[in-house]
Amino acid sequence: MTKTATKKTVSTNKKTTTKPKPTAKTLPAKETDTATGKLPKIKVSKKKKIVFLGSEAAPFIATGGLADVLGSLPKALAKNKNLDVSVILPLYSSINKDFRPEFKFLTNFNVSVGWRLQYAGIFYYEYQGVKFYFIDNEFYFKREGNIYGFYDDGERFAFFSRAALDTIARLNIYPDVLHCNDWQTAGSIIYLKGMYYGDENFRRIKSVFTIHNIEYQGKFGMDTFEDLFGFTSSIKNYVEFDGMVNLMKGAIEMSDIVSTVSPTYAQEIKNSYFAHGLENIINRNAHKLYGILNGIDVDYYNPETDKYLFAKYSAENLEGKAVCKAELQKMLNLPVRADVPIISIISRLVSHKGLDLVKEAIEPLLSKDVQVIILGKGEIGYENFFNHIARCYSGKCVTVIAFNQDLSRKIYSGSDIFLMPSKMEPCGLSQMIASRYGTVPVVRETGGLNDSIKAYTGVKGNGFTFSDYNAHDMLYVINEAIRTYQNKQEWKDVQNRAMTTDFSWKVQAGEYEKLYNK
Ligand code: GLC
């Protein structure tokens, strides 16, 4: 996603004016609603107001872990009666069709994107106690296929970052805390702190910037600095890095608090091995850096109610899990056997997920009495490799190249062991989901994997772990997991510990509240 935009985009949107303007430093004009002639009324509450900005949130639009977090953390916070929680998202054309007709149009106005003026329409929807605002601009967000990876991503999120602040002003929903996530909304913090401070209402807003993955920083050629982002020269020192615009770096420097998604990752990114070039920036800002482990939505991922499962079950009664396993084996043409351990991987097929270790270890692993299931999509080299292995070991190994919610739940529930040997993992949610379904994780001790899964010792621990990035070490602990699996009593114990570990937001949302109160 890191990419250099050097090309000046010529918009075909009718609402675009091509007349070059001086860099827009001004706040949005408080125009009236073109539809009703009036500004919409939004209830102003006395609660502490938190506005989240992000590029995806479940169940509206989801491609990765960020969507899980923005779909569940705001909801958990909103349970606190003293908080008023909103989320602002782009109105992609691929937004979940079940919800789209319910969105209510509020207003529209124009937004400066460098010298361009672009249309922004604002839609509103309240869901699970959270106020969602969606920013509409078809030129930027009506696209086929994925929601990222376009030549003009820089421009799309420059627009969104600025439009989000303008929405706050137009609707008069100035928050106490603006909580931005990843590079796509890093620009909002840069505008807020560097260009919107002239307005008292913006000046008093505190900002939190959360790094979900430091690999994707939002880097663009310096020619975009004024032309695209409309940044003023006074903020050049904050935003420039290595001769480029670096949005993540700018937000780290300018936000009041930086957080990342696990305590271990907060330490790791001080180190060049993990920091993708930003280690000095992280170290310089370490005084305001916090690591808070993500939670998962335990209502959504619940084996007692999950509609995708072949049978429902709980930590107290695992009969349904045996049904899930047998049905999964049937469905994937694996021999239906209760006694063989199913080891599964559900992952994006990219290198930092530790797949090179799996490549090295999979044949020795398949020489044992096991069944292996791989579900995921990603780099073509891995897809081909795992397809090839599945062909060579048919009846023992199955590969499905897809993102598939339904199948993923059937695999989470029907498996015994969940393998996640990531090279780097800021937090990782799959190990928590697997645990919830009683599938015991085998993980490498990095980032959030290290903070959520502790090695089973016979008296404590909820999974199996190894520390060095080494296929033999991984194989060793997988074998340990298999040995434990064969001892029914021990397995029941570790499985129960995995299932009953509290991965809900209950505790972690409180950690964010503490940050907001700082
Ligand atoms: C990113 C990270 C992942 C984390 C997720 C949510 O996708 O790579 O580890 O769980 O964000 O914070």
CSV table of N, CA, C and O and ligand atoms in Angstrom, one decimal, residues 64-66 69 212-213 261 294 348 352-353 425-429, ligand 1:
chain,number,residue,atom,x,y,z
A,64,GLY,N,-10.0,-6.4,6.8
A,64,GLY,CA,-8.9,-6.9,7.7
A,64,GLY,C,-9.2,-6.6,9.2
A,64,GLY,O,-10.4,-6.2,9.5
A,65,GLY,N,-8.2,-6.7,10.0
A,65,GLY,CA,-8.4,-6.6,11.5
A,65,GLY,C,-8.9,-5.2,11.9
A,65,GLY,O,-9.6,-5.1,12.9
A,66,LEU,N,-8.5,-4.2,11.2
A,66,LEU,CA,-8.9,-2.9,11.5
A,66,LEU,C,-10.4,-2.8,11.6
A,66,LEU,O,-11.0,-2.1,12.5
A,69,VAL,N,-11.8,-4.1,14.8
A,69,VAL,CA,-11.5,-3.2,15.9
A,69,VAL,C,-12.5,-2.1,15.9
A,69,VAL,O,-13.2,-1.7,16.8
A,212,HIS,N,-2.0,0.3,13.7
A,212,HIS,CA,-2.4,-1.1,13.6
A,212,HIS,C,-1.3,-1.9,12.9
A,212,HIS,O,-1.2,-3.1,13.1
A,213,ASN,N,-0.6,-1.2,12.0
A,213,ASN,CA,0.5,-1.9,11.4
A,213,ASN,C,1.5,-0.8,10.8
A,213,ASN,O,1.1,0.0,10.0
A,261,VAL,N,-1.5,-1.7,19.0
A,261,VAL,CA,-2.5,-2.7,19.4
A,261,VAL,C,-2.0,-3.8,20.3
A,261,VAL,O,-2.8,-4.8,20.5
A,294,ASN,N,-5.8,-5.4,21.6
A,294,ASN,CA,-7.2,-5.4,21.1
A,294,ASN,C,-8.0,-6.5,21.8
A,294,ASN,O,-7.5,-7.5,22.2
A,348,ARG,N,-4.3,-14.2,5.8
A,348,ARG,CA,-3.8,-13.6,4.5
A,348,ARG,C,-2.5,-14.4,4.2
A,348,ARG,O,-1.7,-14.6,5.0
A,352,HIS,N,4.7,-11.9,6.1
A,352,HIS,CA,4.8,-11.6,7.6
A,352,HIS,C,4.0,-12.5,8.5
A,352,HIS,O,4.1,-12.5,9.7
A,353,LYS,N,3.1,-13.3,7.8
A,353,LYS,CA,2.3,-14.2,8.6
A,353,LYS,C,3.1,-15.5,9.0
A,353,LYS,O,2.6,-16.5,9.5
A,425,GLU,N,3.4,-9.5,14.2
A,425,GLU,CA,2.0,-9.4,14.4
A,425,GLU,C,1.6,-8.4,15.4
A,425,GLU,O,1.7,-8.6,16.6
A,426,PRO,N,1.2,-7.2,14.9
A,426,PRO,CA,0.9,-6.1,15.8
A,426,PRO,C,0.0,-6.5,16.9
A,426,PRO,O,0.2,-6.3,18.1
A,427,CYS,N,-1.1,-7.1,16.6
A,427,CYS,CA,-2.0,-7.7,17.6
A,427,CYS,C,-2.4,-9.2,17.2
A,427,CYS,O,-2.0,-10.1,17.8
A,428,GLY,N,-3.1,-9.2,16.0
A,428,GLY,CA,-3.6,-10.6,15.6
A,428,GLY,C,-4.9,-10.8,16.3
A,428,GLY,O,-5.0,-10.7,17.6
A,429,LEU,N,-5.9,-11.2,15.6
A,429,LEU,CA,-7.2,-11.5,16.2
A,429,LEU,C,-7.6,-12.9,16.0
A,429,LEU,O,-8.3,-13.5,16.9
B,1,GLC,C1,-3.6,-5.0,11.6
B,1,GLC,C2,-2.5,-5.9,12.2
B,1,GLC,C3,-3.1,-7.0,13.1
B,1,GLC,C4,-4.1,-6.4,14.1
B,1,GLC,C5,-5.1,-5.5,13.3
B,1,GLC,C6,-6.1,-4.8,14.2
B,1,GLC,O1,-4.3,-5.8,10.6
B,1,GLC,O2,-1.7,-6.5,11.2
B,1,GLC,O3,-2.1,-7.6,13.8
B,1,GLC,O4,-4.7,-7.4,14.8
B,1,GLC,O5,-4.5,-4.5,12.6
B,1,GLC,O6,-5.5,-3.9,15.1
